[in-house]
């Protein structure tokens, strides 16, 4: 049984003439414990796949399964106990008027945990922030610290699957390294499954075992990281992506 | 001296409740007809340096320097009126985030035409034609359509290319690019940089390229200045960046995930408090 099984997913935005076919016939299978990367340019639909999976998009058809359960139109609490998402921009994804403590406690209460106090402390420990950060507001934190809080919030419900939408693209390389290391450690510790979206092939290559390349809403190619490193992509677009990412890093 | 820009002992200070905060602490650099990269993490003062040159530091922030000259013209004592003539016409700046830098209530076309007509006497029709050419030069497909769009209707990547078009259209001598491609996809990043590079070369412009991406800078610049905590810790030839000696530079280089040479863990910078205190290295020519 796969952790995530998406079959022939189509997503649309807008109505009438403006109706935009954002994701076309996308199928993905991600095994338990795997780390899977989704790459492509902005507008290729990679984030939309994630957003649809967590129920942030309504206009879709196809078949999506998580842990063997078919997803309907509405997601229930049990779904969010299994799947959580970390968003791109830590500056926008935390409520500016809620302290770290409030952010985490709210999520814990929603998931029906009783020992909220202990859990908040433990979560902060897990993401490498001490208890000193507990009563701070987002504006008192740096970008990297905010992203750690966002990761802590995602971990609060003890999910088995994390959807990571460009988790480090708003951060400095030095801070990116810390966050990527943290994600690597958390995955090893809790046996998490990652579905990660990024436009940075270096990051994807570091984090994932398999990748799918999207263009204009379609998956043009799936390949494993070995082939990616050897730059032996089958599709011209993938090859172009690989070359331009090497061009910019060298 | 025939340098495009000479800056000596530049300080940017912000008074706060707990005393004066120095964002930039006495750096010196000059810019010839070259591409100068300024690299550092957020908070290292690299953006502030770019803004200080254009006198864009808002009050209560203060800019102090022993000397700041563009082609021999003093920038420090320049009046607001004189600065308005310099900005755009002589020194242009591409800002970090197109979302906040474009005017949300003007169409893209109007903004580009305004940028051109502020500095040059050209007819509306001529301005329009040049705006279209400029959009084409920054690889925007279908420029006719884009001219009529509002900033919220274009993607971040496209917005940044529009910014580049707008900044280059009055033909400035110095371009300050503050993280110009951080918002772009890798596949367009190179393309945009190549466009910028070509325009800078063809027009004999000087470029100050501010970025956190060391590798990118090493590829697109001639000289690289590495900043840490408001000071310059190292200056080197871009081609020799990988031989950099300062542990901070090395740390930054090593924290980048590499596609071809994978490592199980990325190196994390350990910061030495001594870096902060070490005197600023001069990047004067």
PDB file of N, CA, C and O in Angstrom, chain A residues 41-42 237 240-241 243-249, chain B residues 134-142 155 157-158 160-162 164-165 168 180-181 184-200 209 216 219-220:
ATOM      1  N   UNK A  41       8.583  24.660 -13.239  1.00  0.00           N
ATOM      2  CA  UNK A  41       8.597  26.115 -13.129  1.00  0.00           C
ATOM      3  C   UNK A  41       7.373  26.608 -12.390  1.00  0.00           C
ATOM      4  O   UNK A  41       6.425  25.864 -12.187  1.00  0.00           O
ATOM      5  N   UNK A  42       7.371  27.911 -12.063  1.00  0.00           N
ATOM      6  CA  UNK A  42       6.158  28.450 -11.463  1.00  0.00           C
ATOM      7  C   UNK A  42       5.048  28.381 -12.511  1.00  0.00           C
ATOM      8  O   UNK A  42       5.280  28.608 -13.697  1.00  0.00           O
ATOM      9  N   UNK A 237      12.790  18.647 -21.799  1.00  0.00           N
ATOM     10  CA  UNK A 237      12.552  19.715 -20.819  1.00  0.00           C
ATOM     11  C   UNK A 237      13.303  19.457 -19.511  1.00  0.00           C
ATOM     12  O   UNK A 237      13.897  20.349 -18.930  1.00  0.00           O
ATOM     13  N   UNK A 240      16.832  20.251 -19.976  1.00  0.00           N
ATOM     14  CA  UNK A 240      17.013  21.699 -19.948  1.00  0.00           C
ATOM     15  C   UNK A 240      17.037  22.206 -18.502  1.00  0.00           C
ATOM     16  O   UNK A 240      17.888  23.015 -18.125  1.00  0.00           O
ATOM     17  N   UNK A 241      16.102  21.698 -17.694  1.00  0.00           N
ATOM     18  CA  UNK A 241      16.047  22.101 -16.287  1.00  0.00           C
ATOM     19  C   UNK A 241      17.350  21.751 -15.580  1.00  0.00           C
ATOM     20  O   UNK A 241      17.927  22.548 -14.857  1.00  0.00           O
ATOM     21  N   UNK A 243      20.292  21.171 -16.840  1.00  0.00           N
ATOM     22  CA  UNK A 243      21.430  21.944 -17.313  1.00  0.00           C
ATOM     23  C   UNK A 243      21.390  23.367 -16.782  1.00  0.00           C
ATOM     24  O   UNK A 243      22.401  23.910 -16.378  1.00  0.00           O
ATOM     25  N   UNK A 244      20.192  23.955 -16.763  1.00  0.00           N
ATOM     26  CA  UNK A 244      20.168  25.338 -16.290  1.00  0.00           C
ATOM     27  C   UNK A 244      20.416  25.407 -14.789  1.00  0.00           C
ATOM     28  O   UNK A 244      21.004  26.370 -14.315  1.00  0.00           O
ATOM     29  N   UNK A 245      20.029  24.377 -14.071  1.00  0.00           N
ATOM     30  CA  UNK A 245      20.308  24.444 -12.644  1.00  0.00           C
ATOM     31  C   UNK A 245      21.795  24.235 -12.389  1.00  0.00           C
ATOM     32  O   UNK A 245      22.374  24.842 -11.505  1.00  0.00           O
ATOM     33  N   UNK A 246      22.436  23.406 -13.191  1.00  0.00           N
ATOM     34  CA  UNK A 246      23.885  23.260 -13.052  1.00  0.00           C
ATOM     35  C   UNK A 246      24.582  24.533 -13.480  1.00  0.00           C
ATOM     36  O   UNK A 246      25.534  24.965 -12.862  1.00  0.00           O
ATOM     37  N   UNK A 247      24.062  25.143 -14.538  1.00  0.00           N
ATOM     38  CA  UNK A 247      24.645  26.388 -15.016  1.00  0.00           C
ATOM     39  C   UNK A 247      24.632  27.446 -13.952  1.00  0.00           C
ATOM     40  O   UNK A 247      25.567  28.211 -13.815  1.00  0.00           O
ATOM     41  N   UNK A 248      23.558  27.465 -13.166  1.00  0.00           N
ATOM     42  CA  UNK A 248      23.470  28.530 -12.179  1.00  0.00           C
ATOM     43  C   UNK A 248      24.239  28.209 -10.916  1.00  0.00           C
ATOM     44  O   UNK A 248      24.535  29.080 -10.136  1.00  0.00           O
ATOM     45  N   UNK A 249      24.550  26.940 -10.708  1.00  0.00           N
ATOM     46  CA  UNK A 249      25.320  26.628  -9.503  1.00  0.00           C
ATOM     47  C   UNK A 249      26.815  26.566  -9.763  1.00  0.00           C
ATOM     48  O   UNK A 249      27.586  26.493  -8.824  1.00  0.00           O
TER      49      UNK A 249
ATOM     50  N   UNK B 134      11.706  46.559 -25.285  1.00  0.00           N
ATOM     51  CA  UNK B 134      12.356  46.235 -24.018  1.00  0.00           C
ATOM     52  C   UNK B 134      11.734  44.975 -23.403  1.00  0.00           C
ATOM     53  O   UNK B 134      12.450  44.100 -22.907  1.00  0.00           O
ATOM     54  N   UNK B 135      10.413  44.885 -23.452  1.00  0.00           N
ATOM     55  CA  UNK B 135       9.741  43.697 -22.913  1.00  0.00           C
ATOM     56  C   UNK B 135      10.164  42.466 -23.703  1.00  0.00           C
ATOM     57  O   UNK B 135      10.353  41.390 -23.142  1.00  0.00           O
ATOM     58  N   UNK B 136      10.306  42.663 -24.990  1.00  0.00           N
ATOM     59  CA  UNK B 136      10.754  41.566 -25.833  1.00  0.00           C
ATOM     60  C   UNK B 136      12.174  41.161 -25.439  1.00  0.00           C
ATOM     61  O   UNK B 136      12.501  39.972 -25.380  1.00  0.00           O
ATOM     62  N   UNK B 137      13.005  42.148 -25.147  1.00  0.00           N
ATOM     63  CA  UNK B 137      14.399  41.884 -24.778  1.00  0.00           C
ATOM     64  C   UNK B 137      14.516  41.114 -23.470  1.00  0.00           C
ATOM     65  O   UNK B 137      15.494  40.416 -23.244  1.00  0.00           O
ATOM     66  N   UNK B 138      13.533  41.250 -22.588  1.00  0.00           N
ATOM     67  CA  UNK B 138      13.586  40.478 -21.347  1.00  0.00           C
ATOM     68  C   UNK B 138      12.761  39.198 -21.462  1.00  0.00           C
ATOM     69  O   UNK B 138      12.286  38.655 -20.467  1.00  0.00           O
ATOM     70  N   UNK B 139      12.598  38.739 -22.701  1.00  0.00           N
ATOM     71  CA  UNK B 139      11.996  37.430 -22.985  1.00  0.00           C
ATOM     72  C   UNK B 139      10.556  37.310 -22.505  1.00  0.00           C
ATOM     73  O   UNK B 139      10.167  36.306 -21.942  1.00  0.00           O
ATOM     74  N   UNK B 140       9.789  38.355 -22.694  1.00  0.00           N
ATOM     75  CA  UNK B 140       8.366  38.231 -22.418  1.00  0.00           C
ATOM     76  C   UNK B 140       7.672  37.959 -23.749  1.00  0.00           C
ATOM     77  O   UNK B 140       7.768  38.749 -24.690  1.00  0.00           O
ATOM     78  N   UNK B 141       7.042  36.794 -23.789  1.00  0.00           N
ATOM     79  CA  UNK B 141       6.299  36.441 -24.999  1.00  0.00           C
ATOM     80  C   UNK B 141       5.120  37.391 -25.108  1.00  0.00           C
ATOM     81  O   UNK B 141       4.674  37.888 -24.157  1.00  0.00           O
ATOM     82  N   UNK B 142       4.613  37.683 -26.204  1.00  0.00           N
ATOM     83  CA  UNK B 142       3.405  38.471 -26.346  1.00  0.00           C
ATOM     84  C   UNK B 142       3.445  39.790 -25.551  1.00  0.00           C
ATOM     85  O   UNK B 142       2.588  40.046 -24.699  1.00  0.00           O
ATOM     86  N   UNK B 155       2.843  36.819 -13.193  1.00  0.00           N
ATOM     87  CA  UNK B 155       3.509  35.972 -12.198  1.00  0.00           C
ATOM     88  C   UNK B 155       4.714  36.715 -11.619  1.00  0.00           C
ATOM     89  O   UNK B 155       5.154  37.729 -12.164  1.00  0.00           O
ATOM     90  N   UNK B 157       7.788  35.853 -11.526  1.00  0.00           N
ATOM     91  CA  UNK B 157       8.925  35.829 -12.452  1.00  0.00           C
ATOM     92  C   UNK B 157       8.772  36.862 -13.541  1.00  0.00           C
ATOM     93  O   UNK B 157       9.710  37.563 -13.914  1.00  0.00           O
ATOM     94  N   UNK B 158       7.548  36.962 -14.043  1.00  0.00           N
ATOM     95  CA  UNK B 158       7.305  37.927 -15.106  1.00  0.00           C
ATOM     96  C   UNK B 158       7.423  39.340 -14.547  1.00  0.00           C
ATOM     97  O   UNK B 158       7.983  40.229 -15.190  1.00  0.00           O
ATOM     98  N   UNK B 160       9.359  40.379 -12.270  1.00  0.00           N
ATOM     99  CA  UNK B 160      10.749  40.756 -12.139  1.00  0.00           C
ATOM    100  C   UNK B 160      11.352  41.130 -13.491  1.00  0.00           C
ATOM    101  O   UNK B 160      12.148  42.044 -13.591  1.00  0.00           O
ATOM    102  N   UNK B 161      10.928  40.432 -14.525  1.00  0.00           N
ATOM    103  CA  UNK B 161      11.440  40.784 -15.850  1.00  0.00           C
ATOM    104  C   UNK B 161      10.924  42.154 -16.276  1.00  0.00           C
ATOM    105  O   UNK B 161      11.622  42.918 -16.944  1.00  0.00           O
ATOM    106  N   UNK B 162       9.700  42.461 -15.868  1.00  0.00           N
ATOM    107  CA  UNK B 162       9.145  43.781 -16.162  1.00  0.00           C
ATOM    108  C   UNK B 162       9.955  44.861 -15.439  1.00  0.00           C
ATOM    109  O   UNK B 162      10.274  45.901 -16.001  1.00  0.00           O
ATOM    110  N   UNK B 164      13.072  44.671 -14.623  1.00  0.00           N
ATOM    111  CA  UNK B 164      14.357  44.810 -15.310  1.00  0.00           C
ATOM    112  C   UNK B 164      14.184  45.685 -16.549  1.00  0.00           C
ATOM    113  O   UNK B 164      14.968  46.592 -16.805  1.00  0.00           O
ATOM    114  N   UNK B 165      13.101  45.435 -17.284  1.00  0.00           N
ATOM    115  CA  UNK B 165      12.827  46.235 -18.474  1.00  0.00           C
ATOM    116  C   UNK B 165      12.681  47.705 -18.101  1.00  0.00           C
ATOM    117  O   UNK B 165      13.249  48.590 -18.733  1.00  0.00           O
ATOM    118  N   UNK B 168      16.024  49.324 -17.106  1.00  0.00           N
ATOM    119  CA  UNK B 168      17.058  49.467 -18.128  1.00  0.00           C
ATOM    120  C   UNK B 168      16.652  50.419 -19.246  1.00  0.00           C
ATOM    121  O   UNK B 168      17.486  50.890 -19.992  1.00  0.00           O
ATOM    122  N   UNK B 180      17.998  40.052  -7.995  1.00  0.00           N
ATOM    123  CA  UNK B 180      17.064  40.198  -9.113  1.00  0.00           C
ATOM    124  C   UNK B 180      16.403  38.897  -9.536  1.00  0.00           C
ATOM    125  O   UNK B 180      15.344  38.918 -10.125  1.00  0.00           O
ATOM    126  N   UNK B 181      17.030  37.774  -9.231  1.00  0.00           N
ATOM    127  CA  UNK B 181      16.463  36.538  -9.766  1.00  0.00           C
ATOM    128  C   UNK B 181      16.039  35.566  -8.685  1.00  0.00           C
ATOM    129  O   UNK B 181      15.683  34.429  -8.983  1.00  0.00           O
ATOM    130  N   UNK B 184      12.793  33.961  -9.369  1.00  0.00           N
ATOM    131  CA  UNK B 184      12.566  33.320 -10.664  1.00  0.00           C
ATOM    132  C   UNK B 184      12.892  31.832 -10.639  1.00  0.00           C
ATOM    133  O   UNK B 184      13.662  31.364  -9.819  1.00  0.00           O
ATOM    134  N   UNK B 185      12.308  31.112 -11.587  1.00  0.00           N
ATOM    135  CA  UNK B 185      12.624  29.692 -11.750  1.00  0.00           C
ATOM    136  C   UNK B 185      14.029  29.531 -12.306  1.00  0.00           C
ATOM    137  O   UNK B 185      14.497  30.373 -13.056  1.00  0.00           O
ATOM    138  N   UNK B 186      14.662  28.417 -11.958  1.00  0.00           N
ATOM    139  CA  UNK B 186      16.025  28.195 -12.448  1.00  0.00           C
ATOM    140  C   UNK B 186      16.121  28.324 -13.952  1.00  0.00           C
ATOM    141  O   UNK B 186      17.078  28.879 -14.477  1.00  0.00           O
ATOM    142  N   UNK B 187      15.123  27.784 -14.650  1.00  0.00           N
ATOM    143  CA  UNK B 187      15.229  27.778 -16.105  1.00  0.00           C
ATOM    144  C   UNK B 187      15.158  29.181 -16.692  1.00  0.00           C
ATOM    145  O   UNK B 187      15.747  29.452 -17.725  1.00  0.00           O
ATOM    146  N   UNK B 188      14.434  30.099 -16.027  1.00  0.00           N
ATOM    147  CA  UNK B 188      14.409  31.478 -16.522  1.00  0.00           C
ATOM    148  C   UNK B 188      15.491  32.329 -15.883  1.00  0.00           C
ATOM    149  O   UNK B 188      15.919  33.326 -16.442  1.00  0.00           O
ATOM    150  N   UNK B 189      15.941  31.910 -14.697  1.00  0.00           N
ATOM    151  CA  UNK B 189      16.973  32.645 -13.986  1.00  0.00           C
ATOM    152  C   UNK B 189      18.176  32.920 -14.880  1.00  0.00           C
ATOM    153  O   UNK B 189      18.592  34.061 -15.053  1.00  0.00           O
ATOM    154  N   UNK B 190      18.687  31.854 -15.463  1.00  0.00           N
ATOM    155  CA  UNK B 190      19.855  31.970 -16.318  1.00  0.00           C
ATOM    156  C   UNK B 190      19.581  32.895 -17.480  1.00  0.00           C
ATOM    157  O   UNK B 190      20.377  33.754 -17.820  1.00  0.00           O
ATOM    158  N   UNK B 191      18.422  32.701 -18.065  1.00  0.00           N
ATOM    159  CA  UNK B 191      18.037  33.483 -19.226  1.00  0.00           C
ATOM    160  C   UNK B 191      17.991  34.968 -18.870  1.00  0.00           C
ATOM    161  O   UNK B 191      18.560  35.801 -19.568  1.00  0.00           O
ATOM    162  N   UNK B 192      17.352  35.282 -17.758  1.00  0.00           N
ATOM    163  CA  UNK B 192      17.238  36.675 -17.332  1.00  0.00           C
ATOM    164  C   UNK B 192      18.618  37.258 -17.024  1.00  0.00           C
ATOM    165  O   UNK B 192      18.937  38.374 -17.412  1.00  0.00           O
ATOM    166  N   UNK B 193      19.442  36.453 -16.350  1.00  0.00           N
ATOM    167  CA  UNK B 193      20.783  36.933 -16.033  1.00  0.00           C
ATOM    168  C   UNK B 193      21.587  37.169 -17.300  1.00  0.00           C
ATOM    169  O   UNK B 193      22.340  38.129 -17.396  1.00  0.00           O
ATOM    170  N   UNK B 194      21.397  36.278 -18.270  1.00  0.00           N
ATOM    171  CA  UNK B 194      22.130  36.461 -19.517  1.00  0.00           C
ATOM    172  C   UNK B 194      21.681  37.733 -20.229  1.00  0.00           C
ATOM    173  O   UNK B 194      22.497  38.462 -20.790  1.00  0.00           O
ATOM    174  N   UNK B 195      20.378  37.993 -20.185  1.00  0.00           N
ATOM    175  CA  UNK B 195      19.852  39.233 -20.775  1.00  0.00           C
ATOM    176  C   UNK B 195      20.476  40.430 -20.072  1.00  0.00           C
ATOM    177  O   UNK B 195      21.003  41.346 -20.691  1.00  0.00           O
ATOM    178  N   UNK B 196      20.450  40.378 -18.737  1.00  0.00           N
ATOM    179  CA  UNK B 196      20.977  41.484 -17.960  1.00  0.00           C
ATOM    180  C   UNK B 196      22.469  41.666 -18.258  1.00  0.00           C
ATOM    181  O   UNK B 196      22.946  42.773 -18.482  1.00  0.00           O
ATOM    182  N   UNK B 197      23.153  40.541 -18.292  1.00  0.00           N
ATOM    183  CA  UNK B 197      24.575  40.532 -18.544  1.00  0.00           C
ATOM    184  C   UNK B 197      24.895  41.168 -19.901  1.00  0.00           C
ATOM    185  O   UNK B 197      25.782  42.001 -20.024  1.00  0.00           O
ATOM    186  N   UNK B 198      24.120  40.769 -20.883  1.00  0.00           N
ATOM    187  CA  UNK B 198      24.348  41.259 -22.242  1.00  0.00           C
ATOM    188  C   UNK B 198      24.092  42.764 -22.307  1.00  0.00           C
ATOM    189  O   UNK B 198      24.894  43.525 -22.858  1.00  0.00           O
ATOM    190  N   UNK B 199      22.991  43.198 -21.708  1.00  0.00           N
ATOM    191  CA  UNK B 199      22.652  44.616 -21.734  1.00  0.00           C
ATOM    192  C   UNK B 199      23.723  45.430 -21.019  1.00  0.00           C
ATOM    193  O   UNK B 199      24.140  46.490 -21.479  1.00  0.00           O
ATOM    194  N   UNK B 200      24.185  44.898 -19.899  1.00  0.00           N
ATOM    195  CA  UNK B 200      25.212  45.589 -19.130  1.00  0.00           C
ATOM    196  C   UNK B 200      26.495  45.706 -19.949  1.00  0.00           C
ATOM    197  O   UNK B 200      27.126  46.756 -20.009  1.00  0.00           O
ATOM    198  N   UNK B 209      25.721  43.576  -8.244  1.00  0.00           N
ATOM    199  CA  UNK B 209      24.820  42.439  -8.171  1.00  0.00           C
ATOM    200  C   UNK B 209      24.775  41.967  -6.717  1.00  0.00           C
ATOM    201  O   UNK B 209      25.749  41.435  -6.199  1.00  0.00           O
ATOM    202  N   UNK B 216      25.945  31.701  -7.997  1.00  0.00           N
ATOM    203  CA  UNK B 216      25.392  32.521  -9.060  1.00  0.00           C
ATOM    204  C   UNK B 216      26.270  33.742  -9.275  1.00  0.00           C
ATOM    205  O   UNK B 216      26.605  34.112 -10.393  1.00  0.00           O
ATOM    206  N   UNK B 219      29.474  33.226 -11.030  1.00  0.00           N
ATOM    207  CA  UNK B 219      29.355  33.007 -12.465  1.00  0.00           C
ATOM    208  C   UNK B 219      29.119  34.318 -13.222  1.00  0.00           C
ATOM    209  O   UNK B 219      29.562  34.470 -14.348  1.00  0.00           O
ATOM    210  N   UNK B 220      28.398  35.248 -12.596  1.00  0.00           N
ATOM    211  CA  UNK B 220      27.981  36.430 -13.339  1.00  0.00           C
ATOM    212  C   UNK B 220      28.714  37.705 -12.963  1.00  0.00           C
ATOM    213  O   UNK B 220      28.334  38.772 -13.401  1.00  0.00           O
TER     214      UNK B 220
END
